[in-house]
Amino acid sequence: MINVALPKGRLGDKAYALLARAGHPCPAMQEDNRRLTFENEAIGVRYFLVKPSDVAVYVERGAADVGIAGKDILLEYRPDVFELLDLGMGRCRMCVAGPKDFRDDPTQTLRVATKFPNIARAYYSAMSREIELIHLNGSIELAPLVGLSDVIVDIVETGKTLAENGLAPLAEIVPISARLIANKASFRFKGDALRALCADVERTMQA
Ligand code: PRP
């Protein structure tokens, strides 16, 4: 049995569709219910639905053999997992954003609001810029609007949320996409099955 942690939501739906096309379908997934585990015993696959930011936790600790996680989560939490494949979906950018006319004053500590403190800290420390981190859990764009921060470090996909709040991307930190990740012990003990799954997915992506 291969256990797969899928992120709940749009990315998870797309990732599951890819895995199903790649020969790992689970018809129970189509049922409209609130179950969190779905199994296709005949082909030996079980899917878990988890909060996107928790996928790497399930995989790192071996509760799931593989999972689909955004590169943002991998960079932020640095889980001890294998990154097998860039799935080319869930593409977006990790950016610094702020008011369109924002000018950084290097004599002042920069106040940065973010859901990604480690990514933000690494980015500014590489340029020796002193910052004050403000760790938020969502609606990050609000912070500069109400004077909580000067700028934000956040995911930009279409740029719509920024634009509708009078903000703009100021610098790109890193491009992001969804990755297929694997538990390290699973990769040793279920290596053949995981390598086959990875190859199936890769072949399907190229088809
Ligand atoms: C993400 C991100 C931005 C928005 C960017 O938020 O934090 O707010 O999507 O998308 P856009 O560029 O297409 O507008 P999410 O939906 O995850 O919500 P949250 O951060 O407020 O929890």
PDB file of N, CA, C and O in Angstrom, residues 14-84:
ATOM      1  N   LYS A  14      -6.184  18.960  -8.551  1.00  0.00           N
ATOM      2  CA  LYS A  14      -5.378  18.855  -9.784  1.00  0.00           C
ATOM      3  C   LYS A  14      -4.338  17.756  -9.664  1.00  0.00           C
ATOM      4  O   LYS A  14      -4.093  16.993 -10.604  1.00  0.00           O
ATOM      5  N   ALA A  15      -3.721  17.679  -8.504  1.00  0.00           N
ATOM      6  CA  ALA A  15      -2.680  16.662  -8.288  1.00  0.00           C
ATOM      7  C   ALA A  15      -3.295  15.270  -8.325  1.00  0.00           C
ATOM      8  O   ALA A  15      -2.735  14.348  -8.935  1.00  0.00           O
ATOM      9  N   TYR A  16      -4.487  15.129  -7.705  1.00  0.00           N
ATOM     10  CA  TYR A  16      -5.137  13.816  -7.740  1.00  0.00           C
ATOM     11  C   TYR A  16      -5.485  13.442  -9.182  1.00  0.00           C
ATOM     12  O   TYR A  16      -5.277  12.292  -9.599  1.00  0.00           O
ATOM     13  N   ALA A  17      -5.983  14.412  -9.953  1.00  0.00           N
ATOM     14  CA  ALA A  17      -6.343  14.136 -11.358  1.00  0.00           C
ATOM     15  C   ALA A  17      -5.112  13.618 -12.116  1.00  0.00           C
ATOM     16  O   ALA A  17      -5.212  12.680 -12.920  1.00  0.00           O
ATOM     17  N   LEU A  18      -3.958  14.216 -11.845  1.00  0.00           N
ATOM     18  CA  LEU A  18      -2.718  13.775 -12.501  1.00  0.00           C
ATOM     19  C   LEU A  18      -2.358  12.348 -12.060  1.00  0.00           C
ATOM     20  O   LEU A  18      -2.039  11.487 -12.889  1.00  0.00           O
ATOM     21  N   LEU A  19      -2.443  12.078 -10.761  1.00  0.00           N
ATOM     22  CA  LEU A  19      -2.118  10.740 -10.255  1.00  0.00           C
ATOM     23  C   LEU A  19      -3.092   9.694 -10.805  1.00  0.00           C
ATOM     24  O   LEU A  19      -2.693   8.573 -11.141  1.00  0.00           O
ATOM     25  N   ALA A  20      -4.360  10.065 -10.915  1.00  0.00           N
ATOM     26  CA  ALA A  20      -5.364   9.128 -11.446  1.00  0.00           C
ATOM     27  C   ALA A  20      -5.047   8.809 -12.905  1.00  0.00           C
ATOM     28  O   ALA A  20      -5.048   7.639 -13.316  1.00  0.00           O
ATOM     29  N   ARG A  21      -4.736   9.868 -13.679  1.00  0.00           N
ATOM     30  CA  ARG A  21      -4.377   9.649 -15.097  1.00  0.00           C
ATOM     31  C   ARG A  21      -3.108   8.818 -15.217  1.00  0.00           C
ATOM     32  O   ARG A  21      -2.905   8.096 -16.181  1.00  0.00           O
ATOM     33  N   ALA A  22      -2.239   8.938 -14.207  1.00  0.00           N
ATOM     34  CA  ALA A  22      -0.959   8.215 -14.232  1.00  0.00           C
ATOM     35  C   ALA A  22      -1.117   6.752 -13.800  1.00  0.00           C
ATOM     36  O   ALA A  22      -0.127   6.056 -13.621  1.00  0.00           O
ATOM     37  N   GLY A  23      -2.379   6.313 -13.583  1.00  0.00           N
ATOM     38  CA  GLY A  23      -2.604   4.899 -13.262  1.00  0.00           C
ATOM     39  C   GLY A  23      -2.799   4.614 -11.789  1.00  0.00           C
ATOM     40  O   GLY A  23      -2.692   3.472 -11.351  1.00  0.00           O
ATOM     41  N   HIS A  24      -3.097   5.677 -10.997  1.00  0.00           N
ATOM     42  CA  HIS A  24      -3.304   5.482  -9.566  1.00  0.00           C
ATOM     43  C   HIS A  24      -4.637   6.090  -9.123  1.00  0.00           C
ATOM     44  O   HIS A  24      -4.674   6.942  -8.224  1.00  0.00           O
ATOM     45  N   PRO A  25      -5.727   5.671  -9.788  1.00  0.00           N
ATOM     46  CA  PRO A  25      -7.037   6.251  -9.457  1.00  0.00           C
ATOM     47  C   PRO A  25      -7.610   5.659  -8.169  1.00  0.00           C
ATOM     48  O   PRO A  25      -7.192   4.583  -7.734  1.00  0.00           O
ATOM     49  N   CYS A  26      -8.548   6.399  -7.599  1.00  0.00           N
ATOM     50  CA  CYS A  26      -9.249   5.917  -6.414  1.00  0.00           C
ATOM     51  C   CYS A  26     -10.684   6.437  -6.537  1.00  0.00           C
ATOM     52  O   CYS A  26     -10.963   7.575  -6.153  1.00  0.00           O
ATOM     53  N   PRO A  27     -11.583   5.622  -7.105  1.00  0.00           N
ATOM     54  CA  PRO A  27     -12.937   6.098  -7.407  1.00  0.00           C
ATOM     55  C   PRO A  27     -13.645   6.695  -6.188  1.00  0.00           C
ATOM     56  O   PRO A  27     -14.442   7.619  -6.333  1.00  0.00           O
ATOM     57  N   ALA A  28     -13.318   6.213  -4.983  1.00  0.00           N
ATOM     58  CA  ALA A  28     -13.979   6.728  -3.774  1.00  0.00           C
ATOM     59  C   ALA A  28     -13.747   8.231  -3.601  1.00  0.00           C
ATOM     60  O   ALA A  28     -14.524   8.922  -2.940  1.00  0.00           O
ATOM     61  N   MET A  29     -12.667   8.751  -4.218  1.00  0.00           N
ATOM     62  CA  MET A  29     -12.361  10.185  -4.104  1.00  0.00           C
ATOM     63  C   MET A  29     -13.457  11.057  -4.712  1.00  0.00           C
ATOM     64  O   MET A  29     -13.583  12.223  -4.364  1.00  0.00           O
ATOM     65  N   GLN A  30     -14.215  10.492  -5.659  1.00  0.00           N
ATOM     66  CA  GLN A  30     -15.251  11.282  -6.340  1.00  0.00           C
ATOM     67  C   GLN A  30     -16.503  11.469  -5.474  1.00  0.00           C
ATOM     68  O   GLN A  30     -17.319  12.333  -5.739  1.00  0.00           O
ATOM     69  N   GLU A  31     -16.633  10.631  -4.435  1.00  0.00           N
ATOM     70  CA  GLU A  31     -17.833  10.718  -3.595  1.00  0.00           C
ATOM     71  C   GLU A  31     -17.857  12.048  -2.855  1.00  0.00           C
ATOM     72  O   GLU A  31     -16.828  12.543  -2.425  1.00  0.00           O
ATOM     73  N   ASP A  32     -19.048  12.609  -2.751  1.00  0.00           N
ATOM     74  CA  ASP A  32     -19.193  13.900  -2.097  1.00  0.00           C
ATOM     75  C   ASP A  32     -19.443  13.671  -0.602  1.00  0.00           C
ATOM     76  O   ASP A  32     -20.577  13.534  -0.165  1.00  0.00           O
ATOM     77  N   ASN A  33     -18.382  13.568   0.171  1.00  0.00           N
ATOM     78  CA  ASN A  33     -18.554  13.383   1.613  1.00  0.00           C
ATOM     79  C   ASN A  33     -17.380  14.049   2.331  1.00  0.00           C
ATOM     80  O   ASN A  33     -16.560  14.713   1.717  1.00  0.00           O
ATOM     81  N   ARG A  34     -17.343  13.879   3.624  1.00  0.00           N
ATOM     82  CA  ARG A  34     -16.305  14.572   4.407  1.00  0.00           C
ATOM     83  C   ARG A  34     -15.188  13.645   4.862  1.00  0.00           C
ATOM     84  O   ARG A  34     -14.456  13.973   5.790  1.00  0.00           O
ATOM     85  N   ARG A  35     -15.101  12.496   4.226  1.00  0.00           N
ATOM     86  CA  ARG A  35     -14.032  11.565   4.617  1.00  0.00           C
ATOM     87  C   ARG A  35     -12.665  12.165   4.295  1.00  0.00           C
ATOM     88  O   ARG A  35     -12.524  12.982   3.384  1.00  0.00           O
ATOM     89  N   LEU A  36     -11.676  11.729   5.036  1.00  0.00           N
ATOM     90  CA  LEU A  36     -10.321  12.261   4.850  1.00  0.00           C
ATOM     91  C   LEU A  36      -9.359  11.205   4.309  1.00  0.00           C
ATOM     92  O   LEU A  36      -8.225  11.523   3.969  1.00  0.00           O
ATOM     93  N   THR A  37      -9.819   9.932   4.268  1.00  0.00           N
ATOM     94  CA  THR A  37      -8.967   8.885   3.683  1.00  0.00           C
ATOM     95  C   THR A  37      -9.774   8.129   2.635  1.00  0.00           C
ATOM     96  O   THR A  37     -10.974   7.896   2.809  1.00  0.00           O
ATOM     97  N   PHE A  38      -9.130   7.780   1.562  1.00  0.00           N
ATOM     98  CA  PHE A  38      -9.777   7.082   0.444  1.00  0.00           C
ATOM     99  C   PHE A  38      -8.810   6.012  -0.041  1.00  0.00           C
ATOM    100  O   PHE A  38      -7.625   6.297  -0.235  1.00  0.00           O
ATOM    101  N   GLU A  39      -9.351   4.815  -0.245  1.00  0.00           N
ATOM    102  CA  GLU A  39      -8.454   3.699  -0.546  1.00  0.00           C
ATOM    103  C   GLU A  39      -8.881   2.981  -1.816  1.00  0.00           C
ATOM    104  O   GLU A  39     -10.070   2.812  -2.064  1.00  0.00           O
ATOM    105  N   ASN A  40      -7.914   2.596  -2.616  1.00  0.00           N
ATOM    106  CA  ASN A  40      -8.169   1.687  -3.728  1.00  0.00           C
ATOM    107  C   ASN A  40      -7.296   0.459  -3.475  1.00  0.00           C
ATOM    108  O   ASN A  40      -6.122   0.425  -3.847  1.00  0.00           O
ATOM    109  N   GLU A  41      -7.909  -0.506  -2.780  1.00  0.00           N
ATOM    110  CA  GLU A  41      -7.158  -1.676  -2.328  1.00  0.00           C
ATOM    111  C   GLU A  41      -6.607  -2.468  -3.506  1.00  0.00           C
ATOM    112  O   GLU A  41      -5.492  -2.996  -3.445  1.00  0.00           O
ATOM    113  N   ALA A  42      -7.397  -2.516  -4.590  1.00  0.00           N
ATOM    114  CA  ALA A  42      -7.016  -3.339  -5.745  1.00  0.00           C
ATOM    115  C   ALA A  42      -5.648  -2.940  -6.304  1.00  0.00           C
ATOM    116  O   ALA A  42      -4.875  -3.800  -6.727  1.00  0.00           O
ATOM    117  N   ILE A  43      -5.352  -1.614  -6.300  1.00  0.00           N
ATOM    118  CA  ILE A  43      -4.053  -1.196  -6.848  1.00  0.00           C
ATOM    119  C   ILE A  43      -3.094  -0.722  -5.743  1.00  0.00           C
ATOM    120  O   ILE A  43      -2.008  -0.218  -6.020  1.00  0.00           O
ATOM    121  N   GLY A  44      -3.543  -0.853  -4.494  1.00  0.00           N
ATOM    122  CA  GLY A  44      -2.640  -0.571  -3.372  1.00  0.00           C
ATOM    123  C   GLY A  44      -2.305   0.894  -3.169  1.00  0.00           C
ATOM    124  O   GLY A  44      -1.143   1.250  -2.952  1.00  0.00           O
ATOM    125  N   VAL A  45      -3.323   1.758  -3.231  1.00  0.00           N
ATOM    126  CA  VAL A  45      -3.061   3.182  -2.977  1.00  0.00           C
ATOM    127  C   VAL A  45      -4.101   3.738  -2.003  1.00  0.00           C
ATOM    128  O   VAL A  45      -5.277   3.368  -2.059  1.00  0.00           O
ATOM    129  N   ARG A  46      -3.618   4.561  -1.060  1.00  0.00           N
ATOM    130  CA  ARG A  46      -4.523   5.218  -0.116  1.00  0.00           C
ATOM    131  C   ARG A  46      -4.194   6.707  -0.113  1.00  0.00           C
ATOM    132  O   ARG A  46      -3.024   7.087   0.009  1.00  0.00           O
ATOM    133  N   TYR A  47      -5.224   7.540  -0.301  1.00  0.00           N
ATOM    134  CA  TYR A  47      -5.023   8.991  -0.289  1.00  0.00           C
ATOM    135  C   TYR A  47      -5.508   9.572   1.028  1.00  0.00           C
ATOM    136  O   TYR A  47      -6.546   9.168   1.538  1.00  0.00           O
ATOM    137  N   PHE A  48      -4.756  10.549   1.579  1.00  0.00           N
ATOM    138  CA  PHE A  48      -5.188  11.327   2.752  1.00  0.00           C
ATOM    139  C   PHE A  48      -5.389  12.754   2.276  1.00  0.00           C
ATOM    140  O   PHE A  48      -4.574  13.256   1.492  1.00  0.00           O
ATOM    141  N   LEU A  49      -6.396  13.414   2.798  1.00  0.00           N
ATOM    142  CA  LEU A  49      -6.573  14.842   2.510  1.00  0.00           C
ATOM    143  C   LEU A  49      -6.111  15.645   3.710  1.00  0.00           C
ATOM    144  O   LEU A  49      -6.671  15.503   4.799  1.00  0.00           O
ATOM    145  N   VAL A  50      -5.106  16.484   3.539  1.00  0.00           N
ATOM    146  CA  VAL A  50      -4.581  17.243   4.676  1.00  0.00           C
ATOM    147  C   VAL A  50      -4.454  18.725   4.328  1.00  0.00           C
ATOM    148  O   VAL A  50      -4.471  19.110   3.151  1.00  0.00           O
ATOM    149  N   LYS A  51      -4.349  19.542   5.356  1.00  0.00           N
ATOM    150  CA  LYS A  51      -4.150  20.979   5.140  1.00  0.00           C
ATOM    151  C   LYS A  51      -2.841  21.140   4.352  1.00  0.00           C
ATOM    152  O   LYS A  51      -1.833  20.512   4.704  1.00  0.00           O
ATOM    153  N   PRO A  52      -2.835  21.984   3.301  1.00  0.00           N
ATOM    154  CA  PRO A  52      -1.646  22.067   2.442  1.00  0.00           C
ATOM    155  C   PRO A  52      -0.333  22.246   3.209  1.00  0.00           C
ATOM    156  O   PRO A  52       0.664  21.612   2.893  1.00  0.00           O
ATOM    157  N   SER A  53      -0.360  23.076   4.249  1.00  0.00           N
ATOM    158  CA  SER A  53       0.895  23.327   4.976  1.00  0.00           C
ATOM    159  C   SER A  53       1.301  22.146   5.861  1.00  0.00           C
ATOM    160  O   SER A  53       2.403  22.144   6.418  1.00  0.00           O
ATOM    161  N   ASP A  54       0.419  21.139   5.996  1.00  0.00           N
ATOM    162  CA  ASP A  54       0.749  19.974   6.840  1.00  0.00           C
ATOM    163  C   ASP A  54       1.251  18.771   6.042  1.00  0.00           C
ATOM    164  O   ASP A  54       1.696  17.783   6.641  1.00  0.00           O
ATOM    165  N   VAL A  55       1.171  18.821   4.708  1.00  0.00           N
ATOM    166  CA  VAL A  55       1.560  17.659   3.892  1.00  0.00           C
ATOM    167  C   VAL A  55       2.969  17.180   4.260  1.00  0.00           C
ATOM    168  O   VAL A  55       3.209  15.988   4.477  1.00  0.00           O
ATOM    169  N   ALA A  56       3.899  18.126   4.365  1.00  0.00           N
ATOM    170  CA  ALA A  56       5.291  17.753   4.612  1.00  0.00           C
ATOM    171  C   ALA A  56       5.466  17.088   5.984  1.00  0.00           C
ATOM    172  O   ALA A  56       6.351  16.254   6.162  1.00  0.00           O
ATOM    173  N   VAL A  57       4.613  17.444   6.948  1.00  0.00           N
ATOM    174  CA  VAL A  57       4.693  16.827   8.279  1.00  0.00           C
ATOM    175  C   VAL A  57       4.323  15.346   8.182  1.00  0.00           C
ATOM    176  O   VAL A  57       5.010  14.473   8.727  1.00  0.00           O
ATOM    177  N   TYR A  58       3.238  15.051   7.465  1.00  0.00           N
ATOM    178  CA  TYR A  58       2.809  13.653   7.293  1.00  0.00           C
ATOM    179  C   TYR A  58       3.890  12.845   6.585  1.00  0.00           C
ATOM    180  O   TYR A  58       4.144  11.692   6.928  1.00  0.00           O
ATOM    181  N   VAL A  59       4.508  13.458   5.586  1.00  0.00           N
ATOM    182  CA  VAL A  59       5.512  12.723   4.802  1.00  0.00           C
ATOM    183  C   VAL A  59       6.807  12.581   5.604  1.00  0.00           C
ATOM    184  O   VAL A  59       7.389  11.502   5.667  1.00  0.00           O
ATOM    185  N   GLU A  60       7.248  13.642   6.247  1.00  0.00           N
ATOM    186  CA  GLU A  60       8.504  13.573   6.992  1.00  0.00           C
ATOM    187  C   GLU A  60       8.437  12.501   8.078  1.00  0.00           C
ATOM    188  O   GLU A  60       9.385  11.766   8.317  1.00  0.00           O
ATOM    189  N   ARG A  61       7.262  12.391   8.732  1.00  0.00           N
ATOM    190  CA  ARG A  61       7.128  11.440   9.839  1.00  0.00           C
ATOM    191  C   ARG A  61       6.691  10.053   9.377  1.00  0.00           C
ATOM    192  O   ARG A  61       6.492   9.150  10.186  1.00  0.00           O
ATOM    193  N   GLY A  62       6.493   9.885   8.069  1.00  0.00           N
ATOM    194  CA  GLY A  62       6.209   8.546   7.542  1.00  0.00           C
ATOM    195  C   GLY A  62       4.751   8.115   7.626  1.00  0.00           C
ATOM    196  O   GLY A  62       4.422   6.975   7.312  1.00  0.00           O
ATOM    197  N   ALA A  63       3.849   9.016   8.059  1.00  0.00           N
ATOM    198  CA  ALA A  63       2.424   8.664   8.051  1.00  0.00           C
ATOM    199  C   ALA A  63       1.958   8.563   6.604  1.00  0.00           C
ATOM    200  O   ALA A  63       1.034   7.816   6.287  1.00  0.00           O
ATOM    201  N   ALA A  64       2.588   9.319   5.714  1.00  0.00           N
ATOM    202  CA  ALA A  64       2.375   9.186   4.265  1.00  0.00           C
ATOM    203  C   ALA A  64       3.728   8.867   3.635  1.00  0.00           C
ATOM    204  O   ALA A  64       4.760   9.358   4.097  1.00  0.00           O
ATOM    205  N   ASP A  65       3.700   8.024   2.600  1.00  0.00           N
ATOM    206  CA  ASP A  65       4.949   7.692   1.899  1.00  0.00           C
ATOM    207  C   ASP A  65       5.351   8.822   0.965  1.00  0.00           C
ATOM    208  O   ASP A  65       6.535   9.127   0.816  1.00  0.00           O
ATOM    209  N   VAL A  66       4.349   9.385   0.307  1.00  0.00           N
ATOM    210  CA  VAL A  66       4.605  10.509  -0.598  1.00  0.00           C
ATOM    211  C   VAL A  66       3.531  11.569  -0.377  1.00  0.00           C
ATOM    212  O   VAL A  66       2.518  11.316   0.275  1.00  0.00           O
ATOM    213  N   GLY A  67       3.765  12.751  -0.946  1.00  0.00           N
ATOM    214  CA  GLY A  67       2.791  13.817  -0.808  1.00  0.00           C
ATOM    215  C   GLY A  67       3.048  14.883  -1.849  1.00  0.00           C
ATOM    216  O   GLY A  67       4.081  14.873  -2.540  1.00  0.00           O
ATOM    217  N   ILE A  68       2.086  15.806  -1.939  1.00  0.00           N
ATOM    218  CA  ILE A  68       2.217  16.934  -2.864  1.00  0.00           C
ATOM    219  C   ILE A  68       2.313  18.188  -2.006  1.00  0.00           C
ATOM    220  O   ILE A  68       1.363  18.525  -1.291  1.00  0.00           O
ATOM    221  N   ALA A  69       3.447  18.865  -2.090  1.00  0.00           N
ATOM    222  CA  ALA A  69       3.647  20.063  -1.261  1.00  0.00           C
ATOM    223  C   ALA A  69       4.175  21.204  -2.108  1.00  0.00           C
ATOM    224  O   ALA A  69       4.952  20.994  -3.048  1.00  0.00           O
ATOM    225  N   GLY A  70       3.764  22.418  -1.767  1.00  0.00           N
ATOM    226  CA  GLY A  70       4.274  23.596  -2.469  1.00  0.00           C
ATOM    227  C   GLY A  70       5.732  23.831  -2.078  1.00  0.00           C
ATOM    228  O   GLY A  70       6.141  23.560  -0.947  1.00  0.00           O
ATOM    229  N   LYS A  71       6.511  24.349  -3.035  1.00  0.00           N
ATOM    230  CA  LYS A  71       7.917  24.654  -2.751  1.00  0.00           C
ATOM    231  C   LYS A  71       8.018  25.692  -1.626  1.00  0.00           C
ATOM    232  O   LYS A  71       8.999  25.709  -0.876  1.00  0.00           O
ATOM    233  N   ASP A  72       6.993  26.551  -1.486  1.00  0.00           N
ATOM    234  CA  ASP A  72       6.980  27.544  -0.401  1.00  0.00           C
ATOM    235  C   ASP A  72       7.060  26.860   0.965  1.00  0.00           C
ATOM    236  O   ASP A  72       7.827  27.275   1.839  1.00  0.00           O
ATOM    237  N   ILE A  73       6.291  25.782   1.112  1.00  0.00           N
ATOM    238  CA  ILE A  73       6.273  25.056   2.391  1.00  0.00           C
ATOM    239  C   ILE A  73       7.616  24.359   2.613  1.00  0.00           C
ATOM    240  O   ILE A  73       8.150  24.324   3.728  1.00  0.00           O
ATOM    241  N   LEU A  74       8.186  23.809   1.534  1.00  0.00           N
ATOM    242  CA  LEU A  74       9.471  23.106   1.667  1.00  0.00           C
ATOM    243  C   LEU A  74      10.582  24.086   2.053  1.00  0.00           C
ATOM    244  O   LEU A  74      11.443  23.782   2.874  1.00  0.00           O
ATOM    245  N   LEU A  75      10.544  25.293   1.475  1.00  0.00           N
ATOM    246  CA  LEU A  75      11.561  26.295   1.798  1.00  0.00           C
ATOM    247  C   LEU A  75      11.371  26.834   3.215  1.00  0.00           C
ATOM    248  O   LEU A  75      12.333  27.105   3.921  1.00  0.00           O
ATOM    249  N   GLU A  76      10.121  26.972   3.624  1.00  0.00           N
ATOM    250  CA  GLU A  76       9.855  27.550   4.942  1.00  0.00           C
ATOM    251  C   GLU A  76      10.182  26.571   6.069  1.00  0.00           C
ATOM    252  O   GLU A  76      10.814  26.928   7.049  1.00  0.00           O
ATOM    253  N   TYR A  77       9.749  25.306   5.924  1.00  0.00           N
ATOM    254  CA  TYR A  77       9.886  24.350   7.035  1.00  0.00           C
ATOM    255  C   TYR A  77      11.075  23.412   6.871  1.00  0.00           C
ATOM    256  O   TYR A  77      11.437  22.710   7.804  1.00  0.00           O
ATOM    257  N   ARG A  78      11.682  23.359   5.688  1.00  0.00           N
ATOM    258  CA  ARG A  78      12.835  22.489   5.421  1.00  0.00           C
ATOM    259  C   ARG A  78      12.655  21.081   5.987  1.00  0.00           C
ATOM    260  O   ARG A  78      13.495  20.592   6.762  1.00  0.00           O
ATOM    261  N   PRO A  79      11.572  20.389   5.630  1.00  0.00           N
ATOM    262  CA  PRO A  79      11.376  19.027   6.138  1.00  0.00           C
ATOM    263  C   PRO A  79      12.438  18.092   5.556  1.00  0.00           C
ATOM    264  O   PRO A  79      12.934  18.331   4.449  1.00  0.00           O
ATOM    265  N   ASP A  80      12.753  17.042   6.325  1.00  0.00           N
ATOM    266  CA  ASP A  80      13.774  16.085   5.899  1.00  0.00           C
ATOM    267  C   ASP A  80      13.100  15.019   5.023  1.00  0.00           C
ATOM    268  O   ASP A  80      12.764  13.930   5.498  1.00  0.00           O
ATOM    269  N   VAL A  81      12.852  15.388   3.771  1.00  0.00           N
ATOM    270  CA  VAL A  81      12.166  14.489   2.819  1.00  0.00           C
ATOM    271  C   VAL A  81      12.923  14.530   1.491  1.00  0.00           C
ATOM    272  O   VAL A  81      13.754  15.419   1.288  1.00  0.00           O
ATOM    273  N   PHE A  82      12.623  13.575   0.623  1.00  0.00           N
ATOM    274  CA  PHE A  82      13.160  13.646  -0.738  1.00  0.00           C
ATOM    275  C   PHE A  82      12.189  14.423  -1.609  1.00  0.00           C
ATOM    276  O   PHE A  82      10.975  14.201  -1.541  1.00  0.00           O
ATOM    277  N   GLU A  83      12.728  15.316  -2.441  1.00  0.00           N
ATOM    278  CA  GLU A  83      11.895  16.031  -3.404  1.00  0.00           C
ATOM    279  C   GLU A  83      12.074  15.288  -4.726  1.00  0.00           C
ATOM    280  O   GLU A  83      13.164  15.276  -5.285  1.00  0.00           O
ATOM    281  N   LEU A  84      11.012  14.619  -5.193  1.00  0.00           N
ATOM    282  CA  LEU A  84      11.165  13.725  -6.344  1.00  0.00           C
ATOM    283  C   LEU A  84      10.928  14.417  -7.683  1.00  0.00           C
ATOM    284  O   LEU A  84      11.583  14.105  -8.667  1.00  0.00           O
TER     285      LEU A  84
END
